CSV table of C-alpha atoms in Angstrom, one decimal:
chain,number,residue,atom,x,y,z
A,67,UNK,CA,69.2,-8.0,-241.0
A,68,UNK,CA,67.6,-10.5,-243.2
A,69,UNK,CA,63.8,-11.0,-243.0
A,70,UNK,CA,62.5,-14.3,-241.7
A,71,UNK,CA,60.7,-16.6,-244.2
A,72,UNK,CA,57.4,-16.3,-242.4
A,73,UNK,CA,57.5,-12.5,-242.5
A,74,UNK,CA,58.3,-12.6,-246.2
A,75,UNK,CA,55.3,-14.8,-246.8
A,76,UNK,CA,53.0,-12.6,-244.8
A,77,UNK,CA,54.2,-9.5,-246.5
A,78,UNK,CA,53.6,-11.0,-250.0
A,79,UNK,CA,50.1,-12.1,-248.9
A,80,UNK,CA,49.4,-8.5,-247.7
A,81,UNK,CA,50.5,-7.1,-251.0
A,82,UNK,CA,48.4,-9.5,-253.0
A,83,UNK,CA,45.3,-9.3,-250.9
A,84,UNK,CA,45.6,-5.5,-250.4
A,85,UNK,CA,46.2,-4.9,-254.1
A,86,UNK,CA,43.4,-7.2,-255.3
A,87,UNK,CA,41.0,-5.8,-252.6
A,88,UNK,CA,41.7,-2.2,-253.7
A,89,UNK,CA,41.1,-3.1,-257.3
A,90,UNK,CA,37.9,-4.9,-256.5
A,91,UNK,CA,36.7,-2.0,-254.4
A,92,UNK,CA,37.3,0.5,-257.2
A,93,UNK,CA,35.7,-1.7,-259.9
A,94,UNK,CA,32.7,-2.4,-257.7
A,95,UNK,CA,32.1,1.2,-256.8
A,96,UNK,CA,32.3,2.3,-260.4
A,97,UNK,CA,30.3,-0.5,-262.1
A,98,UNK,CA,28.2,-2.2,-259.3
A,99,UNK,CA,25.1,0.1,-259.5
A,100,UNK,CA,25.2,0.2,-263.3
A,101,UNK,CA,25.5,-3.5,-263.6
A,102,UNK,CA,22.7,-4.1,-261.2
A,103,UNK,CA,20.5,-1.5,-263.0
A,104,UNK,CA,21.3,-3.2,-266.3
A,105,UNK,CA,20.2,-6.6,-264.9
A,106,UNK,CA,16.9,-5.1,-263.7
A,107,UNK,CA,16.3,-3.6,-267.2
A,108,UNK,CA,17.0,-7.0,-268.8
A,109,UNK,CA,14.5,-8.7,-266.4
A,110,UNK,CA,11.9,-6.1,-267.2
A,111,UNK,CA,12.4,-6.6,-271.0
A,112,UNK,CA,12.1,-10.4,-270.5
A,113,UNK,CA,8.9,-9.9,-268.5
A,114,UNK,CA,7.4,-7.7,-271.2
A,115,UNK,CA,8.1,-10.4,-273.8
A,116,UNK,CA,6.7,-13.2,-271.7
A,117,UNK,CA,3.5,-14.9,-272.9
A,118,UNK,CA,0.5,-13.9,-270.8
A,119,UNK,CA,-2.6,-16.0,-270.5
A,120,UNK,CA,-4.1,-19.0,-268.8
A,121,UNK,CA,-2.6,-21.7,-271.1
A,122,UNK,CA,0.3,-24.0,-270.4
A,123,UNK,CA,3.6,-22.2,-270.3
A,124,UNK,CA,2.0,-18.8,-269.9
A,125,UNK,CA,2.1,-16.4,-267.0
A,126,UNK,CA,-1.2,-15.4,-265.5
A,127,UNK,CA,-2.0,-11.7,-265.5
A,128,UNK,CA,-1.8,-11.6,-261.7
A,129,UNK,CA,1.6,-13.2,-261.8
A,130,UNK,CA,2.8,-10.6,-264.3
A,131,UNK,CA,1.6,-7.8,-262.0
A,132,UNK,CA,3.3,-9.3,-259.0
A,133,UNK,CA,6.6,-9.6,-260.9
A,134,UNK,CA,6.3,-6.0,-262.2
A,135,UNK,CA,5.6,-4.8,-258.6
A,136,UNK,CA,8.6,-6.5,-257.2
A,137,UNK,CA,10.9,-5.2,-259.9
A,138,UNK,CA,9.5,-1.7,-259.5
A,139,UNK,CA,10.1,-1.9,-255.7
A,140,UNK,CA,13.7,-3.1,-256.3
A,141,UNK,CA,14.4,-0.2,-258.7
A,142,UNK,CA,12.7,2.4,-256.5
A,143,UNK,CA,13.7,1.3,-253.0
A,144,UNK,CA,16.6,-1.1,-253.1
A,145,UNK,CA,18.8,0.0,-256.1
A,146,UNK,CA,19.3,3.5,-254.5
A,147,UNK,CA,20.8,1.9,-251.5
A,148,UNK,CA,23.9,1.0,-253.6
A,149,UNK,CA,24.7,4.7,-254.0
A,150,UNK,CA,23.6,5.8,-250.6
A,151,UNK,CA,26.1,7.8,-248.5
A,152,UNK,CA,26.6,4.8,-246.2
A,153,UNK,CA,27.5,2.4,-249.0
A,154,UNK,CA,29.8,5.0,-250.6
A,155,UNK,CA,31.6,5.6,-247.3
A,156,UNK,CA,32.0,1.8,-246.8
A,157,UNK,CA,33.5,1.6,-250.3
A,158,UNK,CA,35.9,4.4,-249.6
A,159,UNK,CA,37.1,3.1,-246.2
A,160,UNK,CA,37.4,-0.4,-247.6
A,161,UNK,CA,39.6,0.9,-250.4
A,162,UNK,CA,41.7,2.8,-248.0
A,163,UNK,CA,42.2,-0.2,-245.7
A,164,UNK,CA,43.1,-2.5,-248.6
A,165,UNK,CA,45.5,0.1,-250.0
A,166,UNK,CA,47.1,0.4,-246.6
A,167,UNK,CA,47.7,-3.3,-246.4
A,168,UNK,CA,49.3,-3.3,-249.8
A,169,UNK,CA,51.6,-0.4,-248.9
A,170,UNK,CA,52.4,-1.9,-245.6
A,171,UNK,CA,53.4,-5.2,-247.2
A,172,UNK,CA,55.9,-3.4,-249.5
A,173,UNK,CA,57.3,-1.6,-246.5
A,174,UNK,CA,57.6,-4.8,-244.5
A,175,UNK,CA,59.7,-6.4,-247.2
A,176,UNK,CA,62.1,-3.5,-246.7
A,177,UNK,CA,61.9,-3.8,-242.9
A,178,UNK,CA,60.5,-0.3,-242.4
A,179,UNK,CA,59.3,0.4,-238.9
A,180,UNK,CA,56.4,2.5,-240.2
A,181,UNK,CA,55.2,-0.5,-242.2
A,182,UNK,CA,54.9,-2.6,-239.0
A,183,UNK,CA,53.0,0.2,-237.2
A,184,UNK,CA,50.7,0.7,-240.3
A,185,UNK,CA,49.7,-2.9,-240.6
A,186,UNK,CA,49.0,-3.1,-236.9
A,187,UNK,CA,46.7,-0.1,-237.1
A,188,UNK,CA,45.2,-1.5,-240.4
A,189,UNK,CA,44.4,-4.8,-238.8
A,190,UNK,CA,43.0,-3.3,-235.7
A,191,UNK,CA,40.6,-1.0,-237.7
A,192,UNK,CA,39.7,-3.8,-240.1
A,193,UNK,CA,37.8,-5.8,-237.5
A,194,UNK,CA,35.2,-3.2,-236.5
A,195,UNK,CA,35.0,-2.0,-240.1
A,196,UNK,CA,34.2,-5.6,-241.2
A,197,UNK,CA,31.5,-5.9,-238.6
A,198,UNK,CA,29.9,-2.5,-239.7
A,199,UNK,CA,30.3,-3.4,-243.4
A,200,UNK,CA,28.7,-6.8,-242.9
A,201,UNK,CA,25.7,-5.4,-241.0
A,202,UNK,CA,25.1,-2.9,-243.7
A,203,UNK,CA,25.5,-5.5,-246.5
A,204,UNK,CA,23.3,-8.0,-244.7
A,205,UNK,CA,20.5,-5.4,-244.4
A,206,UNK,CA,20.8,-4.7,-248.1
A,207,UNK,CA,20.9,-8.3,-249.1
A,208,UNK,CA,18.0,-9.2,-246.8
A,209,UNK,CA,15.7,-6.6,-248.5
A,210,UNK,CA,16.8,-7.7,-251.9
A,211,UNK,CA,16.4,-11.4,-251.2
A,212,UNK,CA,12.9,-10.9,-249.7
A,213,UNK,CA,11.8,-9.5,-253.1
A,214,UNK,CA,13.6,-11.9,-255.3
A,215,UNK,CA,13.0,-15.1,-253.3
A,216,UNK,CA,9.4,-14.1,-252.6
A,217,UNK,CA,8.7,-14.7,-256.3
A,218,UNK,CA,9.6,-18.3,-255.8
A,219,UNK,CA,6.3,-18.8,-254.0
A,220,UNK,CA,7.9,-21.3,-251.7
A,221,UNK,CA,8.4,-20.0,-248.2
A,222,UNK,CA,10.4,-23.0,-247.1
A,223,UNK,CA,12.9,-22.7,-250.0
A,224,UNK,CA,13.1,-19.0,-249.4
A,225,UNK,CA,14.0,-19.5,-245.7
A,226,UNK,CA,16.6,-22.1,-246.6
A,227,UNK,CA,18.3,-19.8,-249.1
A,228,UNK,CA,18.4,-17.0,-246.7
A,229,UNK,CA,19.8,-19.2,-244.0
A,230,UNK,CA,22.6,-20.4,-246.2
A,231,UNK,CA,23.4,-16.8,-247.2
A,232,UNK,CA,23.6,-15.8,-243.5
A,233,UNK,CA,25.9,-18.7,-242.8
A,234,UNK,CA,28.2,-17.7,-245.6
A,235,UNK,CA,28.3,-14.1,-244.4
A,236,UNK,CA,29.2,-15.2,-240.9
A,237,UNK,CA,31.9,-17.5,-242.2
A,238,UNK,CA,33.4,-14.5,-244.1
A,239,UNK,CA,33.3,-12.4,-240.9
A,240,UNK,CA,35.1,-15.1,-239.0
A,241,UNK,CA,37.8,-15.4,-241.6
A,242,UNK,CA,38.4,-11.7,-241.6
A,243,UNK,CA,38.6,-11.5,-237.8
A,244,UNK,CA,40.9,-14.5,-237.7
A,245,UNK,CA,43.2,-13.1,-240.3
A,246,UNK,CA,43.5,-9.7,-238.7
A,247,UNK,CA,43.8,-11.2,-235.3
A,248,UNK,CA,46.7,-13.2,-236.6
A,249,UNK,CA,48.3,-10.0,-238.1
A,250,UNK,CA,48.0,-8.3,-234.7
A,251,UNK,CA,49.6,-11.2,-232.9
A,252,UNK,CA,52.3,-11.8,-235.6
A,253,UNK,CA,53.6,-8.2,-235.8
A,254,UNK,CA,53.5,-7.6,-232.0
A,255,UNK,CA,55.9,-10.5,-231.3
A,256,UNK,CA,59.2,-9.6,-229.8
A,257,UNK,CA,61.2,-11.5,-232.5
A,258,UNK,CA,59.4,-9.6,-235.3
A,259,UNK,CA,59.9,-6.2,-233.6
A,260,UNK,CA,63.6,-7.1,-233.3
A,261,UNK,CA,63.9,-7.6,-237.0
A,262,UNK,CA,62.5,-4.2,-237.8
A,263,UNK,CA,64.7,-2.6,-235.1
A,264,UNK,CA,67.9,-4.2,-236.5
A,265,UNK,CA,66.8,-3.4,-240.0
A,266,UNK,CA,66.4,0.3,-239.1
A,267,UNK,CA,69.8,0.2,-237.3
A,268,UNK,CA,71.5,-1.3,-240.4
A,269,UNK,CA,70.0,1.5,-242.5
A,270,UNK,CA,71.1,4.2,-240.1
A,271,UNK,CA,74.7,2.9,-239.9
A,272,UNK,CA,75.0,3.1,-243.7
A,273,UNK,CA,74.0,6.8,-243.7
């Protein structure tokens, strides 16, 4: 039986999203902490070269000490969170779920019954995973933003930036929940199940 056009579109989207997501997870886990550490080192070098004094365009000594204290706290307390067991587990599970979506998309193009079951399980697990991942990420970003935005010396601007960040995170959560909810609905429809059943029957009849 020939696939419906909407199933083909969804399968291609799963392959693209799953493949890109897997690649992003691998790259992030391998380079994320190193890149963040390199940025901290660059900030420390720039601070060491900054003019210190009381004249115009110079940093006051107390400002320099405050900046150094914040960078030291980020390096000692926040940077290790990127390589914590929780973050490593989140990266591993995220990579597995993305890879499962990609593999399922390929199987869906071939109307394989296991692919439909796999993507249903993948979508069902992705929703609680996204909530857990978002909570862990929010906690990390909140601690980081407190240190970085605190240097602005403007509590109102700091609160506004944090508010926009939270809004963006919740929008991301809503998109993931909506997409996976759509996947659960789409692949549990009777018409979609029938396509897989007829596809499997066609394969069996040729053997």
